Structure formats: C-alpha cells, structure tokens
Amino acid sequence: MSPLKAWLVAITEPVVVLIDAMAWVLIVSGTVIVFARALRLLLRGNADNVERRDLWLGYGRLLVAGLTVQLAADILESSIYTSWDSIGQLAAIAVIRTFLNYFLERDIQEIRERQRSAALRPNPAAEPPPPPR
C-alpha cells in the first residue's frame, strides 16, 4: 500500500466511525422520542389522525436523516475499501433511503394538499346567518 493510501485509510477509518455514531444517535434518539410521544398519545386516548400522522412523519424524517448520514459514511468507506461487499452495502442503503424518502415526501405532499383544501373550504359555523326576509 502506498504511503498516501495508508494515510488516507488512517484518517478515513475514524471519520467513518464518527459519522456512523452520529447516525446512531439520530436514529436512537428519534426512536426514543417517538416512542415516548406515541405512548403519551395512546394513554391520552383521544389522539386524532392528524396528531398520529405528524408523529410518524417526524419519525420518518429522522430515519431518513439517519440513513443519509449512514450513506455518507458508507461512501467514504467505499472510497478506501473498494470491495463488492462495501459496494453492495452502499447500494442497499441508498435504495432503502430512496424508498423511505419517496414515501415520506408523498405523505407530506398529501398532508399539504389536505391542509390547503381545508383552508379553502368555507366553514359553515363561521358564516353569518342569512338575512331575514
């Protein structure tokens, strides 16, 4: 191994571990927070669909963020270890992240459209009564 490659490997390995630790913190802390919020909604007993959907969308965002950070670590790792295993792992994480991101964005867009149509829909309770004849 050339001195430059050895230097690159020596620097990249701890950076990859650090980035993986960051992804771990994102995923674990997000899971703990969502678990606590879901438990609170369950115990309260009157959670509506909007609250539940907001909870899961927030969790999805955290998972996508964690997977994105892991993907960055895997890209760095595959630059120093170019084996088929590391390339396969990188491809698997990229596919999972892409699917999660696609469905999350679709859900977010659906919620935005519902909120927009609800805002445009007239509220019958807020309208004044018709004038007497």
mmCIF file of C-alpha atoms in Angstrom:
data_model
loop_
_atom_site.group_PDB
_atom_site.id
_atom_site.type_symbol
_atom_site.label_atom_id
_atom_site.label_comp_id
_atom_site.label_asym_id
_atom_site.label_seq_id
_atom_site.Cartn_x
_atom_site.Cartn_y
_atom_site.Cartn_z
ATOM 1 C CA MET A 1 0.000 0.000 0.000
ATOM 2 C CA SER A 2 1.365 3.403 -0.921
ATOM 3 C CA PRO A 3 2.051 5.939 1.842
ATOM 4 C CA LEU A 4 -0.700 8.207 0.519
ATOM 5 C CA LYS A 5 -3.243 5.363 0.550
ATOM 6 C CA ALA A 6 -2.147 4.353 4.072
ATOM 7 C CA TRP A 7 -2.551 7.953 5.240
ATOM 8 C CA LEU A 8 -5.984 8.186 3.612
ATOM 9 C CA VAL A 9 -7.103 4.924 5.258
ATOM 10 C CA ALA A 10 -5.746 6.035 8.643
ATOM 11 C CA ILE A 11 -7.735 9.278 8.514
ATOM 12 C CA THR A 12 -10.900 7.915 6.926
ATOM 13 C CA GLU A 13 -11.464 4.973 9.300
ATOM 14 C CA PRO A 14 -12.060 7.072 12.462
ATOM 15 C CA VAL A 15 -14.111 9.590 10.485
ATOM 16 C CA VAL A 16 -16.377 6.772 9.254
ATOM 17 C CA VAL A 17 -16.810 5.518 12.829
ATOM 18 C CA LEU A 18 -17.660 9.056 13.989
ATOM 19 C CA ILE A 19 -20.210 9.550 11.208
ATOM 20 C CA ASP A 20 -21.775 6.142 11.944
ATOM 21 C CA ALA A 21 -22.035 7.184 15.604
ATOM 22 C CA MET A 22 -23.839 10.370 14.535
ATOM 23 C CA ALA A 23 -26.324 8.303 12.521
ATOM 24 C CA TRP A 24 -26.803 6.001 15.506
ATOM 25 C CA VAL A 25 -27.552 8.995 17.756
ATOM 26 C CA LEU A 26 -30.097 10.355 15.250
ATOM 27 C CA ILE A 27 -31.907 7.045 14.880
ATOM 28 C CA VAL A 28 -31.862 6.037 18.557
ATOM 29 C CA SER A 29 -32.830 9.455 19.921
ATOM 30 C CA GLY A 30 -35.565 9.780 17.308
ATOM 31 C CA THR A 31 -36.917 6.347 18.190
ATOM 32 C CA VAL A 32 -36.938 7.112 21.925
ATOM 33 C CA ILE A 33 -38.666 10.466 21.378
ATOM 34 C CA VAL A 34 -41.290 8.980 19.060
ATOM 35 C CA PHE A 35 -41.893 6.086 21.437
ATOM 36 C CA ALA A 36 -42.499 8.495 24.325
ATOM 37 C CA ARG A 37 -44.811 10.704 22.245
ATOM 38 C CA ALA A 38 -46.725 7.675 20.901
ATOM 39 C CA LEU A 39 -47.125 6.310 24.417
ATOM 40 C CA ARG A 40 -48.425 9.697 25.585
ATOM 41 C CA LEU A 41 -50.935 9.789 22.702
ATOM 42 C CA LEU A 42 -52.026 6.243 23.495
ATOM 43 C CA LEU A 43 -52.501 6.946 27.192
ATOM 44 C CA ARG A 44 -54.350 10.187 26.494
ATOM 45 C CA GLY A 45 -56.750 8.195 24.375
ATOM 46 C CA ASN A 46 -58.165 10.935 22.178
ATOM 47 C CA ALA A 47 -55.458 11.361 19.557
ATOM 48 C CA ASP A 48 -56.767 12.232 16.133
ATOM 49 C CA ASN A 49 -55.336 11.161 12.782
ATOM 50 C CA VAL A 50 -53.517 14.471 12.307
ATOM 51 C CA GLU A 51 -51.547 14.031 15.540
ATOM 52 C CA ARG A 52 -50.676 10.419 14.727
ATOM 53 C CA ARG A 53 -49.655 11.255 11.187
ATOM 54 C CA ASP A 54 -47.495 14.175 12.374
ATOM 55 C CA LEU A 55 -45.803 11.832 14.827
ATOM 56 C CA TRP A 56 -44.948 9.251 12.180
ATOM 57 C CA LEU A 57 -43.904 11.852 9.608
ATOM 58 C CA GLY A 58 -41.478 13.330 12.121
ATOM 59 C CA TYR A 59 -40.114 9.865 12.804
ATOM 60 C CA GLY A 60 -39.743 9.203 9.097
ATOM 61 C CA ARG A 61 -37.759 12.417 8.706
ATOM 62 C CA LEU A 62 -35.397 11.343 11.483
ATOM 63 C CA LEU A 63 -34.933 7.917 9.917
ATOM 64 C CA VAL A 64 -34.215 9.456 6.522
ATOM 65 C CA ALA A 65 -31.702 11.808 8.163
ATOM 66 C CA GLY A 66 -30.011 8.879 9.918
ATOM 67 C CA LEU A 67 -29.891 6.826 6.735
ATOM 68 C CA THR A 68 -28.494 9.787 4.825
ATOM 69 C CA VAL A 69 -25.713 10.174 7.377
ATOM 70 C CA GLN A 70 -25.003 6.432 7.167
ATOM 71 C CA LEU A 71 -24.875 6.725 3.415
ATOM 72 C CA ALA A 72 -22.228 9.430 3.733
ATOM 73 C CA ALA A 73 -20.152 7.144 5.962
ATOM 74 C CA ASP A 74 -20.544 4.279 3.519
ATOM 75 C CA ILE A 75 -19.475 6.451 0.587
ATOM 76 C CA LEU A 76 -16.327 7.412 2.482
ATOM 77 C CA GLU A 77 -15.675 3.814 3.443
ATOM 78 C CA SER A 78 -16.176 2.565 -0.101
ATOM 79 C CA SER A 79 -13.591 5.081 -1.286
ATOM 80 C CA ILE A 80 -10.891 3.326 0.745
ATOM 81 C CA TYR A 81 -12.211 -0.262 0.650
ATOM 82 C CA THR A 82 -13.433 -0.992 -2.837
ATOM 83 C CA SER A 83 -14.796 -4.499 -2.323
ATOM 84 C CA TRP A 84 -18.044 -5.836 -3.712
ATOM 85 C CA ASP A 85 -19.357 -6.170 -0.158
ATOM 86 C CA SER A 86 -18.910 -2.459 0.570
ATOM 87 C CA ILE A 87 -20.412 -1.510 -2.786
ATOM 88 C CA GLY A 88 -23.386 -3.824 -2.146
ATOM 89 C CA GLN A 89 -23.919 -2.325 1.310
ATOM 90 C CA LEU A 90 -23.780 1.179 -0.130
ATOM 91 C CA ALA A 91 -26.303 0.246 -2.817
ATOM 92 C CA ALA A 92 -28.682 -1.333 -0.277
ATOM 93 C CA ILE A 93 -28.630 1.731 1.985
ATOM 94 C CA ALA A 94 -29.109 4.035 -0.996
ATOM 95 C CA VAL A 95 -32.149 2.044 -2.175
ATOM 96 C CA ILE A 96 -33.721 1.951 1.309
ATOM 97 C CA ARG A 97 -33.143 5.682 1.818
ATOM 98 C CA THR A 98 -34.575 6.488 -1.598
ATOM 99 C CA PHE A 99 -37.757 4.476 -0.954
ATOM 100 C CA LEU A 100 -38.225 5.975 2.517
ATOM 101 C CA ASN A 101 -37.671 9.465 1.175
ATOM 102 C CA TYR A 102 -40.095 8.924 -1.721
ATOM 103 C CA PHE A 103 -42.938 7.709 0.506
ATOM 104 C CA LEU A 104 -42.265 10.351 3.142
ATOM 105 C CA GLU A 105 -42.361 13.138 0.555
ATOM 106 C CA ARG A 106 -45.565 11.682 -0.882
ATOM 107 C CA ASP A 107 -47.181 11.691 2.584
ATOM 108 C CA ILE A 108 -46.023 15.254 3.248
ATOM 109 C CA GLN A 109 -47.457 16.407 -0.077
ATOM 110 C CA GLU A 110 -50.755 14.663 0.687
ATOM 111 C CA ILE A 111 -50.985 16.391 4.068
ATOM 112 C CA ARG A 112 -50.204 19.768 2.495
ATOM 113 C CA GLU A 113 -52.954 19.265 -0.076
ATOM 114 C CA ARG A 114 -55.443 18.305 2.639
ATOM 115 C CA GLN A 115 -54.495 21.356 4.699
ATOM 116 C CA ARG A 116 -54.766 23.608 1.648
ATOM 117 C CA SER A 117 -58.195 22.262 0.694
ATOM 118 C CA ALA A 118 -59.391 22.529 4.306
ATOM 119 C CA ALA A 119 -58.252 26.162 4.416
ATOM 120 C CA LEU A 120 -60.100 26.951 1.172
ATOM 121 C CA ARG A 121 -63.283 25.156 2.217
ATOM 122 C CA PRO A 122 -65.774 27.585 3.785
ATOM 123 C CA ASN A 123 -66.560 26.962 7.431
ATOM 124 C CA PRO A 124 -70.372 26.886 7.827
ATOM 125 C CA ALA A 125 -70.143 27.667 11.553
ATOM 126 C CA ALA A 126 -68.214 30.868 10.841
ATOM 127 C CA GLU A 127 -70.669 32.209 8.249
ATOM 128 C CA PRO A 128 -73.273 34.711 9.427
ATOM 129 C CA PRO A 129 -76.887 33.562 9.174
ATOM 130 C CA PRO A 130 -78.784 34.641 6.068
ATOM 131 C CA PRO A 131 -80.717 37.912 6.403
ATOM 132 C CA PRO A 132 -84.398 37.594 7.342
ATOM 133 C CA ARG A 133 -86.938 38.025 4.543
#
